[in-house]
């Protein structure tokens, strides 16, 4: 008997629109995290959920071709970012993970606060995205 491939046009169309909304909110949470609720952890979970929606709407083979990322390497990059943030403060004679901030004038954005917590949050973001997707995809690929 011939196997029929499901036609999930509505799910795929809705997923394409929803992904951009979730990713935009994820970036907002990442950037606003050092002053208000949010940060790398919740932003990473939102990004992982957006990519997971892609895996649910399309098949694994299609998404692996579209997003050829090794999520284990993303975990390593995130750990490197987070740990180097703390080491940089030690190079200037301050305790590990000391946070610094200052306000800068950026031409199109105006006055913006830049802080050393952002690279740390970015590291946490990468670790969470990588580990969540590695765990979920490992379970999904299990044939038994």
mmCIF file of N, CA, C and O in Angstrom, residues 32-104:
data_model
loop_
_atom_site.group_PDB
_atom_site.id
_atom_site.type_symbol
_atom_site.label_atom_id
_atom_site.label_comp_id
_atom_site.label_asym_id
_atom_site.label_seq_id
_atom_site.Cartn_x
_atom_site.Cartn_y
_atom_site.Cartn_z
ATOM 1 N N UNK A 32 16.553 42.806 27.403
ATOM 2 C CA UNK A 32 15.983 43.523 28.543
ATOM 3 C C UNK A 32 16.251 42.823 29.866
ATOM 4 O O UNK A 32 15.879 43.328 30.915
ATOM 5 N N UNK A 33 16.915 41.684 29.836
ATOM 6 C CA UNK A 33 17.032 40.838 31.014
ATOM 7 C C UNK A 33 17.850 41.369 32.160
ATOM 8 O O UNK A 33 17.608 40.996 33.298
ATOM 9 N N UNK A 34 18.818 42.233 31.938
ATOM 10 C CA UNK A 34 19.653 42.668 33.055
ATOM 11 C C UNK A 34 18.986 43.739 33.905
ATOM 12 O O UNK A 34 19.421 43.999 35.014
ATOM 13 N N UNK A 35 17.928 44.375 33.407
ATOM 14 C CA UNK A 35 17.230 45.400 34.189
ATOM 15 C C UNK A 35 15.823 44.994 34.598
ATOM 16 O O UNK A 35 15.236 45.613 35.469
ATOM 17 N N UNK A 36 15.243 44.024 33.945
ATOM 18 C CA UNK A 36 13.881 43.594 34.235
ATOM 19 C C UNK A 36 13.805 42.080 34.051
ATOM 20 O O UNK A 36 14.764 41.469 33.599
ATOM 21 N N UNK A 37 12.676 41.470 34.385
ATOM 22 C CA UNK A 37 12.585 40.009 34.234
ATOM 23 C C UNK A 37 12.870 39.574 32.802
ATOM 24 O O UNK A 37 12.438 40.188 31.843
ATOM 25 N N UNK A 38 13.609 38.514 32.692
ATOM 26 C CA UNK A 38 14.004 37.984 31.392
ATOM 27 C C UNK A 38 15.475 37.643 31.432
ATOM 28 O O UNK A 38 16.029 37.350 32.480
ATOM 29 N N UNK A 39 16.111 37.673 30.314
ATOM 30 C CA UNK A 39 17.529 37.381 30.247
ATOM 31 C C UNK A 39 17.805 36.196 29.360
ATOM 32 O O UNK A 39 16.970 35.775 28.555
ATOM 33 N N UNK A 40 19.005 35.657 29.515
ATOM 34 C CA UNK A 40 19.456 34.589 28.655
ATOM 35 C C UNK A 40 18.680 33.302 28.797
ATOM 36 O O UNK A 40 18.442 32.602 27.817
ATOM 37 N N UNK A 41 18.268 32.979 30.014
ATOM 38 C CA UNK A 41 17.599 31.697 30.222
ATOM 39 C C UNK A 41 16.236 31.658 29.545
ATOM 40 O O UNK A 41 15.957 30.784 28.728
ATOM 41 N N UNK A 42 15.389 32.605 29.849
ATOM 42 C CA UNK A 42 14.039 32.588 29.274
ATOM 43 C C UNK A 42 14.082 32.910 27.782
ATOM 44 O O UNK A 42 13.309 32.369 26.986
ATOM 45 N N UNK A 43 15.007 33.773 27.361
ATOM 46 C CA UNK A 43 15.170 34.046 25.937
ATOM 47 C C UNK A 43 15.611 32.801 25.181
ATOM 48 O O UNK A 43 15.147 32.533 24.070
ATOM 49 N N UNK A 44 16.513 32.030 25.782
ATOM 50 C CA UNK A 44 16.954 30.782 25.171
ATOM 51 C C UNK A 44 15.842 29.753 25.075
ATOM 52 O O UNK A 44 15.726 29.035 24.081
ATOM 53 N N UNK A 45 15.015 29.680 26.107
ATOM 54 C CA UNK A 45 13.875 28.755 26.054
ATOM 55 C C UNK A 45 12.880 29.156 24.968
ATOM 56 O O UNK A 45 12.316 28.290 24.280
ATOM 57 N N UNK A 46 12.676 30.457 24.811
ATOM 58 C CA UNK A 46 11.761 30.924 23.759
ATOM 59 C C UNK A 46 12.323 30.604 22.373
ATOM 60 O O UNK A 46 11.581 30.175 21.485
ATOM 61 N N UNK A 47 13.614 30.795 22.172
ATOM 62 C CA UNK A 47 14.225 30.467 20.888
ATOM 63 C C UNK A 47 14.158 28.973 20.619
ATOM 64 O O UNK A 47 13.857 28.551 19.492
ATOM 65 N N UNK A 48 14.433 28.168 21.638
ATOM 66 C CA UNK A 48 14.345 26.708 21.472
ATOM 67 C C UNK A 48 12.925 26.291 21.121
ATOM 68 O O UNK A 48 12.714 25.398 20.279
ATOM 69 N N UNK A 49 11.933 26.935 21.727
ATOM 70 C CA UNK A 49 10.542 26.585 21.408
ATOM 71 C C UNK A 49 10.181 27.001 19.983
ATOM 72 O O UNK A 49 9.434 26.301 19.294
ATOM 73 N N UNK A 50 10.738 28.120 19.511
ATOM 74 C CA UNK A 50 10.480 28.540 18.129
ATOM 75 C C UNK A 50 11.065 27.542 17.137
ATOM 76 O O UNK A 50 10.414 27.166 16.150
ATOM 77 N N UNK A 51 12.284 27.098 17.389
ATOM 78 C CA UNK A 51 12.900 26.119 16.499
ATOM 79 C C UNK A 51 12.175 24.784 16.600
ATOM 80 O O UNK A 51 12.007 24.073 15.599
ATOM 81 N N UNK A 52 11.697 24.449 17.780
ATOM 82 C CA UNK A 52 10.932 23.211 17.956
ATOM 83 C C UNK A 52 9.627 23.251 17.162
ATOM 84 O O UNK A 52 9.207 22.229 16.604
ATOM 85 N N UNK A 53 8.995 24.406 17.075
ATOM 86 C CA UNK A 53 7.783 24.539 16.258
ATOM 87 C C UNK A 53 8.105 24.241 14.791
ATOM 88 O O UNK A 53 7.318 23.610 14.091
ATOM 89 N N UNK A 54 9.268 24.680 14.334
ATOM 90 C CA UNK A 54 9.685 24.345 12.970
ATOM 91 C C UNK A 54 9.805 22.835 12.785
ATOM 92 O O UNK A 54 9.377 22.287 11.772
ATOM 93 N N UNK A 55 10.408 22.173 13.762
ATOM 94 C CA UNK A 55 10.558 20.719 13.676
ATOM 95 C C UNK A 55 9.205 20.012 13.698
ATOM 96 O O UNK A 55 9.052 18.949 13.100
ATOM 97 N N UNK A 56 8.241 20.576 14.393
ATOM 98 C CA UNK A 56 6.909 19.960 14.432
ATOM 99 C C UNK A 56 6.125 20.205 13.154
ATOM 100 O O UNK A 56 5.382 19.336 12.692
ATOM 101 N N UNK A 57 6.269 21.380 12.575
ATOM 102 C CA UNK A 57 5.498 21.718 11.379
ATOM 103 C C UNK A 57 6.074 21.053 10.129
ATOM 104 O O UNK A 57 5.333 20.687 9.222
ATOM 105 N N UNK A 58 7.382 20.943 10.069
ATOM 106 C CA UNK A 58 8.050 20.332 8.922
ATOM 107 C C UNK A 58 8.724 19.058 9.413
ATOM 108 O O UNK A 58 8.786 18.808 10.607
ATOM 109 N N UNK A 59 9.241 18.262 8.533
ATOM 110 C CA UNK A 59 9.909 17.046 8.985
ATOM 111 C C UNK A 59 11.351 17.352 9.389
ATOM 112 O O UNK A 59 11.917 18.383 9.040
ATOM 113 N N UNK A 60 11.950 16.422 10.131
ATOM 114 C CA UNK A 60 13.290 16.623 10.685
ATOM 115 C C UNK A 60 14.325 16.800 9.571
ATOM 116 O O UNK A 60 15.242 17.603 9.707
ATOM 117 N N UNK A 61 14.170 16.070 8.496
ATOM 118 C CA UNK A 61 15.141 16.118 7.400
ATOM 119 C C UNK A 61 15.178 17.511 6.760
ATOM 120 O O UNK A 61 16.244 18.052 6.480
ATOM 121 N N UNK A 62 14.029 18.103 6.551
ATOM 122 C CA UNK A 62 13.943 19.430 5.938
ATOM 123 C C UNK A 62 14.585 20.489 6.824
ATOM 124 O O UNK A 62 15.346 21.337 6.343
ATOM 125 N N UNK A 63 14.299 20.440 8.105
ATOM 126 C CA UNK A 63 14.836 21.446 9.022
ATOM 127 C C UNK A 63 16.334 21.257 9.216
ATOM 128 O O UNK A 63 17.079 22.224 9.322
ATOM 129 N N UNK A 64 16.806 20.022 9.242
ATOM 130 C CA UNK A 64 18.255 19.781 9.371
ATOM 131 C C UNK A 64 19.011 20.362 8.178
ATOM 132 O O UNK A 64 20.125 20.833 8.314
ATOM 133 N N UNK A 65 18.378 20.309 6.975
ATOM 134 C CA UNK A 65 19.010 20.918 5.802
ATOM 135 C C UNK A 65 18.943 22.440 5.875
ATOM 136 O O UNK A 65 19.874 23.130 5.488
ATOM 137 N N UNK A 66 17.843 22.974 6.380
ATOM 138 C CA UNK A 66 17.666 24.428 6.461
ATOM 139 C C UNK A 66 18.512 25.055 7.562
ATOM 140 O O UNK A 66 19.027 26.160 7.405
ATOM 141 N N UNK A 67 18.604 24.378 8.693
ATOM 142 C CA UNK A 67 19.360 24.878 9.836
ATOM 143 C C UNK A 67 20.445 23.854 10.167
ATOM 144 O O UNK A 67 20.282 23.040 11.076
ATOM 145 N N UNK A 68 21.575 23.885 9.441
ATOM 146 C CA UNK A 68 22.630 22.885 9.687
ATOM 147 C C UNK A 68 23.538 23.283 10.855
ATOM 148 O O UNK A 68 24.717 23.561 10.682
ATOM 149 N N UNK A 69 22.958 23.309 12.043
ATOM 150 C CA UNK A 69 23.700 23.750 13.235
ATOM 151 C C UNK A 69 23.883 22.555 14.159
ATOM 152 O O UNK A 69 22.931 21.823 14.434
ATOM 153 N N UNK A 70 25.103 22.395 14.648
ATOM 154 C CA UNK A 70 25.367 21.392 15.671
ATOM 155 C C UNK A 70 25.121 22.060 17.025
ATOM 156 O O UNK A 70 25.899 22.916 17.457
ATOM 157 N N UNK A 71 24.046 21.673 17.678
ATOM 158 C CA UNK A 71 23.645 22.359 18.905
ATOM 159 C C UNK A 71 24.587 22.071 20.069
ATOM 160 O O UNK A 71 24.631 22.831 21.029
ATOM 161 N N UNK A 72 25.369 20.988 19.982
ATOM 162 C CA UNK A 72 26.367 20.721 21.023
ATOM 163 C C UNK A 72 27.472 21.774 20.965
ATOM 164 O O UNK A 72 27.971 22.226 22.003
ATOM 165 N N UNK A 73 27.851 22.196 19.762
ATOM 166 C CA UNK A 73 28.855 23.262 19.628
ATOM 167 C C UNK A 73 28.322 24.592 20.145
ATOM 168 O O UNK A 73 29.069 25.405 20.689
ATOM 169 N N UNK A 74 27.013 24.809 20.004
ATOM 170 C CA UNK A 74 26.390 26.029 20.530
ATOM 171 C C UNK A 74 26.517 26.063 22.056
ATOM 172 O O UNK A 74 26.739 27.132 22.648
ATOM 173 N N UNK A 75 26.396 24.899 22.696
ATOM 174 C CA UNK A 75 26.569 24.835 24.154
ATOM 175 C C UNK A 75 27.982 25.271 24.525
ATOM 176 O O UNK A 75 28.180 26.062 25.456
ATOM 177 N N UNK A 76 28.972 24.773 23.802
ATOM 178 C CA UNK A 76 30.364 25.138 24.080
ATOM 179 C C UNK A 76 30.637 26.617 23.878
ATOM 180 O O UNK A 76 31.343 27.249 24.675
ATOM 181 N N UNK A 77 30.071 27.188 22.815
ATOM 182 C CA UNK A 77 30.238 28.622 22.561
ATOM 183 C C UNK A 77 29.612 29.436 23.687
ATOM 184 O O UNK A 77 30.181 30.422 24.164
ATOM 185 N N UNK A 78 28.452 29.011 24.147
ATOM 186 C CA UNK A 78 27.787 29.714 25.246
ATOM 187 C C UNK A 78 28.575 29.647 26.539
ATOM 188 O O UNK A 78 28.692 30.641 27.264
ATOM 189 N N UNK A 79 29.123 28.466 26.844
ATOM 190 C CA UNK A 79 29.952 28.340 28.048
ATOM 191 C C UNK A 79 31.189 29.212 27.953
ATOM 192 O O UNK A 79 31.623 29.816 28.950
ATOM 193 N N UNK A 80 31.763 29.291 26.758
ATOM 194 C CA UNK A 80 32.936 30.140 26.555
ATOM 195 C C UNK A 80 32.599 31.617 26.776
ATOM 196 O O UNK A 80 33.325 32.334 27.483
ATOM 197 N N UNK A 81 31.472 32.074 26.212
ATOM 198 C CA UNK A 81 31.033 33.462 26.413
ATOM 199 C C UNK A 81 30.825 33.767 27.895
ATOM 200 O O UNK A 81 31.296 34.791 28.395
ATOM 201 N N UNK A 82 30.083 32.896 28.574
ATOM 202 C CA UNK A 82 29.735 33.160 29.977
ATOM 203 C C UNK A 82 30.973 33.163 30.865
ATOM 204 O O UNK A 82 31.126 34.020 31.731
ATOM 205 N N UNK A 83 31.885 32.207 30.649
ATOM 206 C CA UNK A 83 33.060 32.173 31.511
ATOM 207 C C UNK A 83 34.048 33.283 31.201
ATOM 208 O O UNK A 83 34.672 33.830 32.105
ATOM 209 N N UNK A 84 34.199 33.636 29.929
ATOM 210 C CA UNK A 84 35.125 34.715 29.590
ATOM 211 C C UNK A 84 34.647 36.070 30.101
ATOM 212 O O UNK A 84 35.465 36.956 30.368
ATOM 213 N N UNK A 85 33.345 36.231 30.249
ATOM 214 C CA UNK A 85 32.821 37.477 30.814
ATOM 215 C C UNK A 85 33.350 37.687 32.229
ATOM 216 O O UNK A 85 33.728 38.793 32.599
ATOM 217 N N UNK A 86 33.383 36.620 32.999
ATOM 218 C CA UNK A 86 33.906 36.719 34.358
ATOM 219 C C UNK A 86 35.404 36.900 34.406
ATOM 220 O O UNK A 86 35.939 37.629 35.240
ATOM 221 N N UNK A 87 36.109 36.250 33.492
ATOM 222 C CA UNK A 87 37.572 36.336 33.469
ATOM 223 C C UNK A 87 38.027 37.743 33.095
ATOM 224 O O UNK A 87 39.018 38.245 33.634
ATOM 225 N N UNK A 88 37.300 38.402 32.198
ATOM 226 C CA UNK A 88 37.675 39.761 31.790
ATOM 227 C C UNK A 88 37.660 40.705 32.985
ATOM 228 O O UNK A 88 38.556 41.542 33.142
ATOM 229 N N UNK A 89 36.663 40.571 33.857
ATOM 230 C CA UNK A 89 36.637 41.447 35.038
ATOM 231 C C UNK A 89 37.812 41.148 35.966
ATOM 232 O O UNK A 89 38.329 42.048 36.621
ATOM 233 N N UNK A 90 38.243 39.884 36.019
ATOM 234 C CA UNK A 90 39.395 39.542 36.853
ATOM 235 C C UNK A 90 40.693 40.140 36.300
ATOM 236 O O UNK A 90 41.599 40.465 37.066
ATOM 237 N N UNK A 91 40.787 40.290 34.977
ATOM 238 C CA UNK A 91 41.981 40.875 34.372
ATOM 239 C C UNK A 91 42.173 42.333 34.784
ATOM 240 O O UNK A 91 43.294 42.840 34.786
ATOM 241 N N UNK A 92 41.077 42.997 35.131
ATOM 242 C CA UNK A 92 41.148 44.393 35.580
ATOM 243 C C UNK A 92 41.191 44.511 37.100
ATOM 244 O O UNK A 92 41.028 45.598 37.647
ATOM 245 N N UNK A 93 41.389 43.393 37.800
ATOM 246 C CA UNK A 93 41.554 43.415 39.244
ATOM 247 C C UNK A 93 40.260 43.377 40.045
ATOM 248 O O UNK A 93 40.275 43.647 41.243
ATOM 249 N N UNK A 94 39.150 43.058 39.437
ATOM 250 C CA UNK A 94 37.872 42.988 40.139
ATOM 251 C C UNK A 94 37.490 41.521 40.364
ATOM 252 O O UNK A 94 38.013 40.629 39.689
ATOM 253 N N UNK A 95 36.570 41.251 41.290
ATOM 254 C CA UNK A 95 36.135 39.867 41.505
ATOM 255 C C UNK A 95 35.468 39.274 40.256
ATOM 256 O O UNK A 95 34.975 40.007 39.396
ATOM 257 N N UNK A 96 35.463 37.952 40.200
ATOM 258 C CA UNK A 96 34.884 37.216 39.067
ATOM 259 C C UNK A 96 33.418 37.615 38.867
ATOM 260 O O UNK A 96 32.661 37.702 39.817
ATOM 261 N N UNK A 97 33.026 37.876 37.647
ATOM 262 C CA UNK A 97 31.672 38.255 37.231
ATOM 263 C C UNK A 97 31.197 39.595 37.804
ATOM 264 O O UNK A 97 30.005 39.801 38.008
ATOM 265 N N UNK A 98 32.119 40.514 38.049
ATOM 266 C CA UNK A 98 31.717 41.859 38.448
ATOM 267 C C UNK A 98 31.066 42.543 37.246
ATOM 268 O O UNK A 98 31.578 42.493 36.143
ATOM 269 N N UNK A 99 29.918 43.179 37.481
ATOM 270 C CA UNK A 99 29.180 43.818 36.388
ATOM 271 C C UNK A 99 29.524 45.297 36.298
ATOM 272 O O UNK A 99 29.585 46.001 37.305
ATOM 273 N N UNK A 100 29.727 45.754 35.074
ATOM 274 C CA UNK A 100 29.972 47.165 34.807
ATOM 275 C C UNK A 100 28.948 47.649 33.792
ATOM 276 O O UNK A 100 28.468 46.877 32.967
ATOM 277 N N UNK A 101 28.628 48.939 33.851
ATOM 278 C CA UNK A 101 27.706 49.505 32.870
ATOM 279 C C UNK A 101 28.029 50.978 32.671
ATOM 280 O O UNK A 101 28.637 51.616 33.520
ATOM 281 N N UNK A 102 27.622 51.472 31.516
ATOM 282 C CA UNK A 102 27.776 52.883 31.215
ATOM 283 C C UNK A 102 26.787 53.235 30.109
ATOM 284 O O UNK A 102 26.253 52.357 29.438
ATOM 285 N N UNK A 103 26.541 54.513 29.942
ATOM 286 C CA UNK A 103 25.619 54.977 28.902
ATOM 287 C C UNK A 103 26.419 55.540 27.733
ATOM 288 O O UNK A 103 27.367 56.290 27.932
ATOM 289 N N UNK A 104 26.018 55.152 26.534
ATOM 290 C CA UNK A 104 26.695 55.595 25.322
ATOM 291 C C UNK A 104 25.671 56.157 24.358
ATOM 292 O O UNK A 104 24.524 55.719 24.334
#
